[in-house]
mmCIF file with all atom_site columns, C-alpha atoms in Angstrom:
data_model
loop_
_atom_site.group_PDB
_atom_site.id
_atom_site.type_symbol
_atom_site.label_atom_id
_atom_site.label_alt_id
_atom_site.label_comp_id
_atom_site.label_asym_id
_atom_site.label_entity_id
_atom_site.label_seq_id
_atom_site.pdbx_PDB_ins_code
_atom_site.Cartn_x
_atom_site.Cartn_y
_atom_site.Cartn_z
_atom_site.occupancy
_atom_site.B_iso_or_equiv
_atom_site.pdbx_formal_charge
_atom_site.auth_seq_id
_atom_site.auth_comp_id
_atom_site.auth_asym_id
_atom_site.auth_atom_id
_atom_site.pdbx_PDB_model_num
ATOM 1   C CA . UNK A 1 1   ? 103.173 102.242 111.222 1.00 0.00 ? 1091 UNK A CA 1
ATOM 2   C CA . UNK A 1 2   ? 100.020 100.903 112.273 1.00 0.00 ? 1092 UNK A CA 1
ATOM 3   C CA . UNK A 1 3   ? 99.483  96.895  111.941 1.00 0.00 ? 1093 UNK A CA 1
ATOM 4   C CA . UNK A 1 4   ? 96.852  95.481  109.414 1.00 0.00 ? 1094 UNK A CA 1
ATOM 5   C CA . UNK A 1 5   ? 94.207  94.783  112.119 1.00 0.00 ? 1095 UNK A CA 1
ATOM 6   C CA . UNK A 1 6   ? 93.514  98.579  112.210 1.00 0.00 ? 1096 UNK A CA 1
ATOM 7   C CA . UNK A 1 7   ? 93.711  99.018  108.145 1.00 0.00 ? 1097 UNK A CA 1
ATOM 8   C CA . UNK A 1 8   ? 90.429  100.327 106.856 1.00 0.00 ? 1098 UNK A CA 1
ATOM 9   C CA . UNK A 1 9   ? 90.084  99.523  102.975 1.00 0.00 ? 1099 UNK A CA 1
ATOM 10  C CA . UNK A 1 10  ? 87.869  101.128 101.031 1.00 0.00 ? 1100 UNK A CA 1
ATOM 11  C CA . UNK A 1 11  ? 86.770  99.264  97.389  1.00 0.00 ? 1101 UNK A CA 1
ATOM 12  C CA . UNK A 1 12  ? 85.769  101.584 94.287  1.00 0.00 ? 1102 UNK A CA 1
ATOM 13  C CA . UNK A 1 13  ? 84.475  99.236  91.717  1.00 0.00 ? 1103 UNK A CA 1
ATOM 14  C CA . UNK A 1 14  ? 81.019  99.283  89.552  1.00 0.00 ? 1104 UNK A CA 1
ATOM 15  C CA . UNK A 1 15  ? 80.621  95.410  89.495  1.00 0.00 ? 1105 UNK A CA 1
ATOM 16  C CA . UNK A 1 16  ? 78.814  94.160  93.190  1.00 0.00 ? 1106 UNK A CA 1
ATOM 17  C CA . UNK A 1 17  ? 79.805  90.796  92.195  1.00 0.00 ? 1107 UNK A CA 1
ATOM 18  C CA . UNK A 1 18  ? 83.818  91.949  91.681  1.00 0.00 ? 1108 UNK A CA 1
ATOM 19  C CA . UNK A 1 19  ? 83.419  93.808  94.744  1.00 0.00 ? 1109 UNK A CA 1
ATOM 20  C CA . UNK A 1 20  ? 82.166  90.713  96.863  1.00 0.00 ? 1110 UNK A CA 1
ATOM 21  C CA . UNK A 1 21  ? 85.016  88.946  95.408  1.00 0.00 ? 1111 UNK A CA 1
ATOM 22  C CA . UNK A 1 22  ? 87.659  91.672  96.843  1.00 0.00 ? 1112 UNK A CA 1
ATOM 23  C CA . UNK A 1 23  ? 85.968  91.742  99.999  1.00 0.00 ? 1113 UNK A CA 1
ATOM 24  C CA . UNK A 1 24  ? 86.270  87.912  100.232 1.00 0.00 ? 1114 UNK A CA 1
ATOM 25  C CA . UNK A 1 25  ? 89.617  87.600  99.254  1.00 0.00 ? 1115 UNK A CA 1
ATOM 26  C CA . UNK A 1 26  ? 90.861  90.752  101.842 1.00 0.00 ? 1116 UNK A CA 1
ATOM 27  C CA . UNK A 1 27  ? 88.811  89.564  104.781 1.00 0.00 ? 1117 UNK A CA 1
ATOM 28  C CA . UNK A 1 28  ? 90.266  85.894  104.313 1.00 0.00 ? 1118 UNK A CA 1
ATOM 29  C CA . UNK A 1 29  ? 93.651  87.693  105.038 1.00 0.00 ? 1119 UNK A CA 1
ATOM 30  C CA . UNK A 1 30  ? 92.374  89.305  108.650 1.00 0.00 ? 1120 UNK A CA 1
ATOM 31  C CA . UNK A 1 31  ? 91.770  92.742  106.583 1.00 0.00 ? 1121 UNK A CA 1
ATOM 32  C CA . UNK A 1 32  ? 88.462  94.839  107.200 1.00 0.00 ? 1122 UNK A CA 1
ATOM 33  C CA . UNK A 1 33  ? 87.204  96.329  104.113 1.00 0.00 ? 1123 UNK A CA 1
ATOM 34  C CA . UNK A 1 34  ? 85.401  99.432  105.813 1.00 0.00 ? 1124 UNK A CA 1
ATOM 35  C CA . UNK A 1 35  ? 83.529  100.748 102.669 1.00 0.00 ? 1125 UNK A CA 1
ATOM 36  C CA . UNK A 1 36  ? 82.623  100.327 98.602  1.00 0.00 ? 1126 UNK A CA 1
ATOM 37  C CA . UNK A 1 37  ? 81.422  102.749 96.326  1.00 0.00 ? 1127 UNK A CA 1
ATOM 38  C CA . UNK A 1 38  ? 80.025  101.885 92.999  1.00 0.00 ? 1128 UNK A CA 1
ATOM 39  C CA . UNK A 1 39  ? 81.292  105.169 91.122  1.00 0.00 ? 1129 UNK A CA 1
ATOM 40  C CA . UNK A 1 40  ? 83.759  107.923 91.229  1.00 0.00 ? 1130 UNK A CA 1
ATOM 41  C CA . UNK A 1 41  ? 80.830  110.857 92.942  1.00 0.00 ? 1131 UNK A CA 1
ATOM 42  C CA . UNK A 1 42  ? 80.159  108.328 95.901  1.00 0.00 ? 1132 UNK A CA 1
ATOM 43  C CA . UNK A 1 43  ? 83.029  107.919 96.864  1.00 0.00 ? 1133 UNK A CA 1
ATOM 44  C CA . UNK A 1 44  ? 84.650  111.275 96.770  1.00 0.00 ? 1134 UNK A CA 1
ATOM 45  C CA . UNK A 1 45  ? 81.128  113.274 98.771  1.00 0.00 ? 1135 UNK A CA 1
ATOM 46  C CA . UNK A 1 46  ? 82.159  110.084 101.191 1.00 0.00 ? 1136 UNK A CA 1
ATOM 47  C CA . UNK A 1 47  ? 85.909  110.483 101.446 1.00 0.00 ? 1137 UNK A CA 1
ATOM 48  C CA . UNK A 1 48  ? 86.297  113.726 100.795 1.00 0.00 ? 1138 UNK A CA 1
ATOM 49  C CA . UNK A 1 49  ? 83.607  115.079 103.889 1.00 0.00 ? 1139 UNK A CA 1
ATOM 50  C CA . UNK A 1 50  ? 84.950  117.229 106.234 1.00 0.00 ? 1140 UNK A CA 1
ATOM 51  C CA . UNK A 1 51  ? 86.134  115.139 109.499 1.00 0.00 ? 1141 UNK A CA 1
ATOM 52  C CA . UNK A 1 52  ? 87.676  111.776 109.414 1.00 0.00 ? 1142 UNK A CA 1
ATOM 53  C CA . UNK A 1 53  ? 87.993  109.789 106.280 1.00 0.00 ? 1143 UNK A CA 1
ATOM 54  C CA . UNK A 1 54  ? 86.207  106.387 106.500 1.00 0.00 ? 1144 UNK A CA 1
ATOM 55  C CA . UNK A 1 55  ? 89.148  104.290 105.181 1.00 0.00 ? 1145 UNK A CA 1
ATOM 56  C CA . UNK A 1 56  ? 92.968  104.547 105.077 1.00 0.00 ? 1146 UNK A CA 1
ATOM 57  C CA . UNK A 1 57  ? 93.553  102.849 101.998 1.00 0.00 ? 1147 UNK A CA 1
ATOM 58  C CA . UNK A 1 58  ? 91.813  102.956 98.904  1.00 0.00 ? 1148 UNK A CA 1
ATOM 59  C CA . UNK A 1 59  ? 91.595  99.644  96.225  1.00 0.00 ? 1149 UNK A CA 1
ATOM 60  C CA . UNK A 1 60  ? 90.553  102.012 92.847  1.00 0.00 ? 1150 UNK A CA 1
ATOM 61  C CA . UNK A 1 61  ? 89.324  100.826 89.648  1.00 0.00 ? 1151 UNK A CA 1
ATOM 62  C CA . UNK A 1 62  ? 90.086  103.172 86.489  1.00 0.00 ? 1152 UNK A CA 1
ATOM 63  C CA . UNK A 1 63  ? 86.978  102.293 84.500  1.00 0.00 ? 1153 UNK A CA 1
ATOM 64  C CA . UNK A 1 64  ? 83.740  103.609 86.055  1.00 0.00 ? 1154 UNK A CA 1
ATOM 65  C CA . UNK A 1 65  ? 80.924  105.575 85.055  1.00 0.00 ? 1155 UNK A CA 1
ATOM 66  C CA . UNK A 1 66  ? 80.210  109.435 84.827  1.00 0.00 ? 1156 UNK A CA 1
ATOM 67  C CA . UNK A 1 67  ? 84.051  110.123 86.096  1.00 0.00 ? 1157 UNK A CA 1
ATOM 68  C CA . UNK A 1 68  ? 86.932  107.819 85.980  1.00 0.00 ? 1158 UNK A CA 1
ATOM 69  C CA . UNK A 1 69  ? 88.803  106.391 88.544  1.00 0.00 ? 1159 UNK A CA 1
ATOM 70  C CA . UNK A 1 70  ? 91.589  108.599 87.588  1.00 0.00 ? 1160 UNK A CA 1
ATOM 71  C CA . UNK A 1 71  ? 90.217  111.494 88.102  1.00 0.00 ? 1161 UNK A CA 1
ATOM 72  C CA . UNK A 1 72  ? 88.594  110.916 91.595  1.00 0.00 ? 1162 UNK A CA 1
ATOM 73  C CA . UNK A 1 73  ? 92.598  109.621 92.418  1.00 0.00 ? 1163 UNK A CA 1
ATOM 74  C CA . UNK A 1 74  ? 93.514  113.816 91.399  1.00 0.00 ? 1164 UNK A CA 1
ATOM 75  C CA . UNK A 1 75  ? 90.732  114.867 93.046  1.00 0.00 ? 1165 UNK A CA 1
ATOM 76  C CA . UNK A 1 76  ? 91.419  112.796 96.441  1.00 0.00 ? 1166 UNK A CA 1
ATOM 77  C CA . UNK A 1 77  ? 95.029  113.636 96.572  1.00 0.00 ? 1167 UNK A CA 1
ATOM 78  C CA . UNK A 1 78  ? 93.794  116.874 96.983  1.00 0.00 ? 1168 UNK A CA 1
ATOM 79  C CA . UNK A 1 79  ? 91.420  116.561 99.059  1.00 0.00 ? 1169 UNK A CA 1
ATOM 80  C CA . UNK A 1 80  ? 92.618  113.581 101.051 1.00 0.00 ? 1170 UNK A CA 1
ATOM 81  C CA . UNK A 1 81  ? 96.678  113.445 100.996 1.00 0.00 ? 1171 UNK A CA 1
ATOM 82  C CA . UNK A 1 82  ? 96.779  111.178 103.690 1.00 0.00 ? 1172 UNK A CA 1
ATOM 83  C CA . UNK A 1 83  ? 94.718  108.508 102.145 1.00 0.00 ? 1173 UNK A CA 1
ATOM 84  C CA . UNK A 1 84  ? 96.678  105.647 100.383 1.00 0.00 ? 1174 UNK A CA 1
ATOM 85  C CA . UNK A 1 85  ? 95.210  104.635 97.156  1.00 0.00 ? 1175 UNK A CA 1
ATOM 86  C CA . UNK A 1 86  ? 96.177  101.457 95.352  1.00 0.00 ? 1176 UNK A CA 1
ATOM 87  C CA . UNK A 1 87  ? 95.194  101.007 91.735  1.00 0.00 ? 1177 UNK A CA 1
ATOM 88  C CA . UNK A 1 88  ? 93.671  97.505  90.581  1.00 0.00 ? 1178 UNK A CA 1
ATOM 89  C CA . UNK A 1 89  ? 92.514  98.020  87.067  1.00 0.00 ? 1179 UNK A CA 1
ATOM 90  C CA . UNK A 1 90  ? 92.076  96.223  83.814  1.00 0.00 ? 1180 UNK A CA 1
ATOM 91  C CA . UNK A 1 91  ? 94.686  98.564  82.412  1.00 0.00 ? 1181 UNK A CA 1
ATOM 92  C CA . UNK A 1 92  ? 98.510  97.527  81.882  1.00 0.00 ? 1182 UNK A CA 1
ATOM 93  C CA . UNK A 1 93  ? 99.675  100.413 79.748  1.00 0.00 ? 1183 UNK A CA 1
ATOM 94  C CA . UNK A 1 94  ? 102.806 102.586 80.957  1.00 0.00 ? 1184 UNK A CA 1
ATOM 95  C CA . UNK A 1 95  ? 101.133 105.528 80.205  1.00 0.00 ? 1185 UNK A CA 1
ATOM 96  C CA . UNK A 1 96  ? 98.398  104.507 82.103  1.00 0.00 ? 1186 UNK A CA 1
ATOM 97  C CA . UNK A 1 97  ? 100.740 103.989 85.223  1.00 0.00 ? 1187 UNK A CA 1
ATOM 98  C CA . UNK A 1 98  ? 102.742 106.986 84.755  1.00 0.00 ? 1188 UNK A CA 1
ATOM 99  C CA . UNK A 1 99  ? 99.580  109.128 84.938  1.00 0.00 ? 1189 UNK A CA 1
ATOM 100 C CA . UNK A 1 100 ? 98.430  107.282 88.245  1.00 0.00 ? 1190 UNK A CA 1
ATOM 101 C CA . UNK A 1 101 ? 101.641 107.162 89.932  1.00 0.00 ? 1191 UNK A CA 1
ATOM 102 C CA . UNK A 1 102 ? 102.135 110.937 89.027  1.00 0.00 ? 1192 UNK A CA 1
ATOM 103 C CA . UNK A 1 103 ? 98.376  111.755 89.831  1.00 0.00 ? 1193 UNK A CA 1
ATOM 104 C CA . UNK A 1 104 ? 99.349  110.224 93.720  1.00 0.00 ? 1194 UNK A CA 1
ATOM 105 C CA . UNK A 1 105 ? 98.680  106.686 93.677  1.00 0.00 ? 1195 UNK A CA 1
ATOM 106 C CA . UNK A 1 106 ? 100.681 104.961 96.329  1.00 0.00 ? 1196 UNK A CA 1
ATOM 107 C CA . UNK A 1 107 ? 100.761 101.430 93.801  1.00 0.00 ? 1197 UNK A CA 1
ATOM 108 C CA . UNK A 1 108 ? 98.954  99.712  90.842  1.00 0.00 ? 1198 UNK A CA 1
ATOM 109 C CA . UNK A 1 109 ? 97.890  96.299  90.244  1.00 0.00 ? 1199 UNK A CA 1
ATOM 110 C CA . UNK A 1 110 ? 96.561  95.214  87.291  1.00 0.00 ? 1200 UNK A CA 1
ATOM 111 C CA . UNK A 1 111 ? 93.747  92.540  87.535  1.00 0.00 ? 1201 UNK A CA 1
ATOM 112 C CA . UNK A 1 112 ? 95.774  90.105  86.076  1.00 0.00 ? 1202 UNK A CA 1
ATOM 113 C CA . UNK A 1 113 ? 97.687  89.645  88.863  1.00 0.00 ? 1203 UNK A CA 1
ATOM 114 C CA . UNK A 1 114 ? 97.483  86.491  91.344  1.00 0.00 ? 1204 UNK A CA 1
ATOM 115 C CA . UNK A 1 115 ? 94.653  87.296  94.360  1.00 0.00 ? 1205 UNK A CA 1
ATOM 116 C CA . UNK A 1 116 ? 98.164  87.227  96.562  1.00 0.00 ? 1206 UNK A CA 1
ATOM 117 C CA . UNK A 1 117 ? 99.846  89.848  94.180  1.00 0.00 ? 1207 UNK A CA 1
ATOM 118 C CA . UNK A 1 118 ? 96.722  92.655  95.841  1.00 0.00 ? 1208 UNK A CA 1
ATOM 119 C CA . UNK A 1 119 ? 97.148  91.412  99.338  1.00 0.00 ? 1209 UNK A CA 1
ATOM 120 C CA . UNK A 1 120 ? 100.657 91.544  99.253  1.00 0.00 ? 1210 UNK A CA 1
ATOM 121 C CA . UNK A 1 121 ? 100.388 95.318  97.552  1.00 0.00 ? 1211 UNK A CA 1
ATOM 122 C CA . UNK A 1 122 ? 97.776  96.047  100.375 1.00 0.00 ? 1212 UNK A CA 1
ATOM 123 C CA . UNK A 1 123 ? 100.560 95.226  103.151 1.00 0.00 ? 1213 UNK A CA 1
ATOM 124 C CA . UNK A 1 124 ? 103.402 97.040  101.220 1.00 0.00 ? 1214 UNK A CA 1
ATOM 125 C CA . UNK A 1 125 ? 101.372 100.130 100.378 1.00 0.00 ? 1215 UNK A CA 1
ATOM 126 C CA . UNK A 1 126 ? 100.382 100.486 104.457 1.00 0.00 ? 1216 UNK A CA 1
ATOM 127 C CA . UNK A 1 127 ? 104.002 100.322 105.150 1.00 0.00 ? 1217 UNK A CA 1
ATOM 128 C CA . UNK A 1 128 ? 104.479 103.212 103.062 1.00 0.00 ? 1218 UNK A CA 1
ATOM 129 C CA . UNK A 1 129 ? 106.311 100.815 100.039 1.00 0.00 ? 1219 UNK A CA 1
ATOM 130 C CA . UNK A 1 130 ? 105.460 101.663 96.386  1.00 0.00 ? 1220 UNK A CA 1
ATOM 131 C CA . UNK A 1 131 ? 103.824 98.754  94.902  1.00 0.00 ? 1221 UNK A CA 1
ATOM 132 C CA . UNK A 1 132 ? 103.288 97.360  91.064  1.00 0.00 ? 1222 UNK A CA 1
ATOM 133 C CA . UNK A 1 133 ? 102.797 94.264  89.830  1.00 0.00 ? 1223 UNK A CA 1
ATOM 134 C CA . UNK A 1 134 ? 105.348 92.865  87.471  1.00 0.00 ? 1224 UNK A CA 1
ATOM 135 C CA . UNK A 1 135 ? 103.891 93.358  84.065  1.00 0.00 ? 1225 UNK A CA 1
ATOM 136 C CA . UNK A 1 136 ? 103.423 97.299  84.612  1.00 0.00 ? 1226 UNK A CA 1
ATOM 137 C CA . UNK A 1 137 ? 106.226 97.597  86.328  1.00 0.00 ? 1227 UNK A CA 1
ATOM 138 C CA . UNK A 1 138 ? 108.435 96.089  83.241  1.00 0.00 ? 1228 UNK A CA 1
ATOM 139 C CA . UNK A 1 139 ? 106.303 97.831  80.704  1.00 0.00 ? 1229 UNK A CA 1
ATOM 140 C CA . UNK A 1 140 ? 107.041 101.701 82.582  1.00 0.00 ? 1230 UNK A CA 1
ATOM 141 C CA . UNK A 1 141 ? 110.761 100.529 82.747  1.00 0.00 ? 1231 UNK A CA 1
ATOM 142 C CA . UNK A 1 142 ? 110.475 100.214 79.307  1.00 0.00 ? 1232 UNK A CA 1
ATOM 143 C CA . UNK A 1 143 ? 109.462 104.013 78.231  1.00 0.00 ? 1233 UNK A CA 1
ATOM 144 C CA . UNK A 1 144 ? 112.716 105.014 78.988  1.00 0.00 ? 1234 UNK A CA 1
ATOM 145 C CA . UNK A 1 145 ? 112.255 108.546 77.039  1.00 0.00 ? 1235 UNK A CA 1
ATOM 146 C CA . UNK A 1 146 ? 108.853 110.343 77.190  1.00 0.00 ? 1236 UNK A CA 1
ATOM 147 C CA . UNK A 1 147 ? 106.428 109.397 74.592  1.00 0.00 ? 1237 UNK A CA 1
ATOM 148 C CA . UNK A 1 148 ? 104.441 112.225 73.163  1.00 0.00 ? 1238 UNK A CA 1
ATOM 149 C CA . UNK A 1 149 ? 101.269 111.590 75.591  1.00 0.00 ? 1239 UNK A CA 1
ATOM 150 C CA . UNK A 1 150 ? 103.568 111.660 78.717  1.00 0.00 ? 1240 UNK A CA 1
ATOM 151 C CA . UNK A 1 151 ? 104.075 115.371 78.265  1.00 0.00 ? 1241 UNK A CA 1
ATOM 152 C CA . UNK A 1 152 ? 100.158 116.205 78.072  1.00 0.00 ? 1242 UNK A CA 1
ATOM 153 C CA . UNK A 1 153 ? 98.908  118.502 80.347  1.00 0.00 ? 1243 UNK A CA 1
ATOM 154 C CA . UNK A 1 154 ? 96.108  116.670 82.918  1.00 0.00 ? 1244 UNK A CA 1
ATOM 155 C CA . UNK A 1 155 ? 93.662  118.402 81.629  1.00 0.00 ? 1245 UNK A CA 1
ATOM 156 C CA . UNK A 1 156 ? 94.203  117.470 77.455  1.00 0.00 ? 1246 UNK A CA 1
ATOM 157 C CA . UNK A 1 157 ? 95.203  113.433 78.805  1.00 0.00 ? 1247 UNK A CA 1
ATOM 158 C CA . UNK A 1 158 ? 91.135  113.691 80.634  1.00 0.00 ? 1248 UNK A CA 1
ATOM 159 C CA . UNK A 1 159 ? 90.194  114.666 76.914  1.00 0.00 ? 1249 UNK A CA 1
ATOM 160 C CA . UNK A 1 160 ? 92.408  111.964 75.490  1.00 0.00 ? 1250 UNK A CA 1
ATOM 161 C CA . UNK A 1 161 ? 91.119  109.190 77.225  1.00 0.00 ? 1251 UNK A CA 1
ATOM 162 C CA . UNK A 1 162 ? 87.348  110.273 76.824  1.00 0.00 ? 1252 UNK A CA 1
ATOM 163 C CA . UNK A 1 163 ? 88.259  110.293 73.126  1.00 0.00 ? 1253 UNK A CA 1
ATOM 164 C CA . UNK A 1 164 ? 89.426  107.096 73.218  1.00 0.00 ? 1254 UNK A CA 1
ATOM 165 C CA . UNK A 1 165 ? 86.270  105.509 74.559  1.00 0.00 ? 1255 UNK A CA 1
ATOM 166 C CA . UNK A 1 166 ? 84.075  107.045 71.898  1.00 0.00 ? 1256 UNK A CA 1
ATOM 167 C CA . UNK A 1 167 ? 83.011  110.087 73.669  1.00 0.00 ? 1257 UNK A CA 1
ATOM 168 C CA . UNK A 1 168 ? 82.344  113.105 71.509  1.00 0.00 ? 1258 UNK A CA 1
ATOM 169 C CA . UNK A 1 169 ? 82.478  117.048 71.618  1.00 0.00 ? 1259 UNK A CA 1
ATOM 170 C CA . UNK A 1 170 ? 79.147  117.301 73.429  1.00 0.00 ? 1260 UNK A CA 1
ATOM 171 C CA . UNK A 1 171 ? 79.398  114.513 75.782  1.00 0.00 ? 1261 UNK A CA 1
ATOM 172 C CA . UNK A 1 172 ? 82.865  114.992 77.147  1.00 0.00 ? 1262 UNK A CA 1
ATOM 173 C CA . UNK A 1 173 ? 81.557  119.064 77.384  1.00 0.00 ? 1263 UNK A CA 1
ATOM 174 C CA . UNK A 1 174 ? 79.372  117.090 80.327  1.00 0.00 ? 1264 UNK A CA 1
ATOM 175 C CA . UNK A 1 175 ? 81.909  114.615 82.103  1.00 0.00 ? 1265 UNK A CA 1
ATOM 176 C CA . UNK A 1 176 ? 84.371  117.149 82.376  1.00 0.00 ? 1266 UNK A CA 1
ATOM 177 C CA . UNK A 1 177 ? 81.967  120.125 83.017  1.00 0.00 ? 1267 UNK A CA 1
ATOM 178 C CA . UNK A 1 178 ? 83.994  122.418 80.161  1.00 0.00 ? 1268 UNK A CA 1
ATOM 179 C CA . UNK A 1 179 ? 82.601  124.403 77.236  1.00 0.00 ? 1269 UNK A CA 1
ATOM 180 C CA . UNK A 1 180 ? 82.140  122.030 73.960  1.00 0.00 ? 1270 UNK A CA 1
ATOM 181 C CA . UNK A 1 181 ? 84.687  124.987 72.418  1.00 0.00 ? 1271 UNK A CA 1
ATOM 182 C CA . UNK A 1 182 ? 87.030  124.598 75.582  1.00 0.00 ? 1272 UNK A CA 1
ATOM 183 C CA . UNK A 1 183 ? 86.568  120.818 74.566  1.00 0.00 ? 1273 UNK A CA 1
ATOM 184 C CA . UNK A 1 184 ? 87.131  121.139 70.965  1.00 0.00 ? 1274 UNK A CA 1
ATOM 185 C CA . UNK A 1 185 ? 90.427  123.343 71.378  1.00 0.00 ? 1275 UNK A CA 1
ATOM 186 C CA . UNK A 1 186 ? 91.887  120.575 73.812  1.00 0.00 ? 1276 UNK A CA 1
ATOM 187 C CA . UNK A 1 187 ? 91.112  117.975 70.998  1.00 0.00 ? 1277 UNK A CA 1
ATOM 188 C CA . UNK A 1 188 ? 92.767  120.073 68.871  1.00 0.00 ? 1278 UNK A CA 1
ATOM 189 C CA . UNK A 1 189 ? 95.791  120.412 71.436  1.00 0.00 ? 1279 UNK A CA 1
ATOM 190 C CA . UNK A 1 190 ? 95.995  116.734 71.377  1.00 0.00 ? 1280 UNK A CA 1
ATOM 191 C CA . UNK A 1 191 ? 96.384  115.759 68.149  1.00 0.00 ? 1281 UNK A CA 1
ATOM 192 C CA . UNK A 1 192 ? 98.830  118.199 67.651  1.00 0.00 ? 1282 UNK A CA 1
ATOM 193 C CA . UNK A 1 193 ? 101.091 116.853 70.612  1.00 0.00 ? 1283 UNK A CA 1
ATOM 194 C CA . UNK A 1 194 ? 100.784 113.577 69.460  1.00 0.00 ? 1284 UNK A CA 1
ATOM 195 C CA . UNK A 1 195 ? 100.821 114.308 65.648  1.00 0.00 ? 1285 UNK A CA 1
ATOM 196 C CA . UNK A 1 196 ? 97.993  112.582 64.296  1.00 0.00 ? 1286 UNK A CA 1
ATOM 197 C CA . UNK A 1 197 ? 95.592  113.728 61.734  1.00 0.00 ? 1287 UNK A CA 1
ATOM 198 C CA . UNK A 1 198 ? 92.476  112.147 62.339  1.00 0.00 ? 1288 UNK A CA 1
ATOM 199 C CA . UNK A 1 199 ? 90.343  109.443 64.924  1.00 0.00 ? 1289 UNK A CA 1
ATOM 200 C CA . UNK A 1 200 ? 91.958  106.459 63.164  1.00 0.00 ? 1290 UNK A CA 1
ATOM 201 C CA . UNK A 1 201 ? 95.459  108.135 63.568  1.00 0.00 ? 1291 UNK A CA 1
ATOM 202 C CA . UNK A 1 202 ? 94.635  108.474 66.976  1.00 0.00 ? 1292 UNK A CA 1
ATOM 203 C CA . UNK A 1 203 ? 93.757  105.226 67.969  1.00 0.00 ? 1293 UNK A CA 1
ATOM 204 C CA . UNK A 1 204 ? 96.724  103.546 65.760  1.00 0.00 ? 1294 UNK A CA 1
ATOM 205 C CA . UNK A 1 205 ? 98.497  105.738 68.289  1.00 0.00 ? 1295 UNK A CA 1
ATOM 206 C CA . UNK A 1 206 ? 96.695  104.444 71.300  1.00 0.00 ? 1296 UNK A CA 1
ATOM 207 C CA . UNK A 1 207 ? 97.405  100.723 70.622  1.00 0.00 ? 1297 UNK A CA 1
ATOM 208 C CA . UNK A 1 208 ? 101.153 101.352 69.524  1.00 0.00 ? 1298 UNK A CA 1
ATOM 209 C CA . UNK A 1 209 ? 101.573 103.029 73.279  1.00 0.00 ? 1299 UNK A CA 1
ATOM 210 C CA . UNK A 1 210 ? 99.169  100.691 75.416  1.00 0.00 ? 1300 UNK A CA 1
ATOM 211 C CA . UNK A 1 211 ? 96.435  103.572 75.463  1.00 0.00 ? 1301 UNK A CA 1
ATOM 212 C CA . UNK A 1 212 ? 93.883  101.508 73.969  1.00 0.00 ? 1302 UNK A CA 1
ATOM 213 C CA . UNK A 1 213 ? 91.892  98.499  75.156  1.00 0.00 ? 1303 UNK A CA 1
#
C-alpha cells in the first residue's frame, strides 16, 4: 500500500467555508487534498472521465444539492471501483450507514466526531481498513434484525429520502429523472413496505429509525 505522501483526497461538500476547514485540518497532517467539488454533478463528470481519476480517496458529504451524496457514492462505485470513498456527514442513523456501506463506501464519519477521528479514518481507509466512528458504529450494531426500510430496493430508499426532505411527486420526477407515475407507484411501494398510511406516519417512522433529521 502506498504511504500518505502520495494520497490524493478529494472533498465533496457545498459549504467553501467547511471545505477550507477539511483542507486545513488534512494538510496539517502532511495530506494533499487534490480536489473539491461543491455538488454531486461536479464531481462525478470529474471523477468519473475517462483516464485517470484525480484523487484516490474521496471525503463525501450526504446532503448536497440537485443529487445526494449517496447517490453519486452508487454511481462512482460503478464507475470508479477503485476509488475509496469515506463518508463524513451530518447523519448518524443505521439505516443511513447500512445504505452507504452497502452502496460501496469504504467508512463513515459522522461530523460529530473529533478532527482526529477523520484523519485517523483517512489513514485506515488507505490501508484498505473499514472505518466508522463510534456512535454509528454502536447504533448499526444495534439493528440486529432488518427494519422494514433495510429491505427497500435502491431505487424506492432514493424516493424515501426525497420524501423525507419535503420533495413532492413533481419534483422528485426531476432529481431522479423518472416519470411523476413511475414516482408515484414507488411512493406507493414505500409506504406499503414500511406500513404507514400517510406523510405523518411516515415521518413518525423516520424519527423512530434515525431516518429523520
Amino acid at each position: 500500500m502506498s504511504g500518505s505522501a502520495t494520497l490524493r483526497i478529494g472533498l465533496v461538500d457545498d459549504h467553501a467555508v467547511v471545505r477550507a476547514g477539511y483542507r486545513r485540518l488534512l494538510e496539517l497532517e502532511g495530506l494533499e487534498v487534490a480536489a473539491e467539488f461543491a455538488d454531486a454533478d461536479g464531481a462525478y463528470a470529474a471523477l468519473a472521465a475517462p483516464g485517470d481519476c484525480p484523487v484516490d480517496l474521496l471525503i463525501l458529504d450526504l446532503s448536497l444539492p440537485g443529487r445526494s451524496g449517496l447517490e453519486l457514492l452508487r454511481r462512482l462505485s460503478v464507475r470508479r471501483a477503485e476509488l475509496k470513498v469515506l463518508v463524513f456527514t451530518m447523519h448518524d442513523g443505521a439505516a443511513m450507514v447500512r445504505q452507504c456501506l452497502r452502496a460501496g463506501a469504504a467508512g463513515y464519519v459522522t461530523k460529530s466526531s473529533a478532527p482526529e477521528e477523520l484523519v485517523d479514518a483517512v489513514h485506515r481507509v488507505w490501508r484498505g481498513e473499514r472505518a466508522l466512528s463510534a456512535d454509528v458504529a454502536d447504533a448499526a450494531a444495534a439493528l440486529a434484525e432488518p427494519a422494514p426500510h433495510l429491505k427497500l430496493s435502491t431505487r424506492e430508499f432514493d424516493v424515501l429520502q426525497a420524501l423525507l426532505r419535503g420533495a413532492g411527486v413533481e419534483e422528485i420526477s426531476r432529481q431522479l429523472r423518472l416519470s411523476a407515475k413511475t414516482v408515484a407507484n414507488y411512493q406507493t411501494l414505500v409506504r406499503q413496505k414500511l406500513g404507514v398510511a400517510n406523510a405523518v406516519e411516515l415521518m413518525r417512522y423516520a424519527r423512530e429509525h434515525g431516518l429523520a433529521d
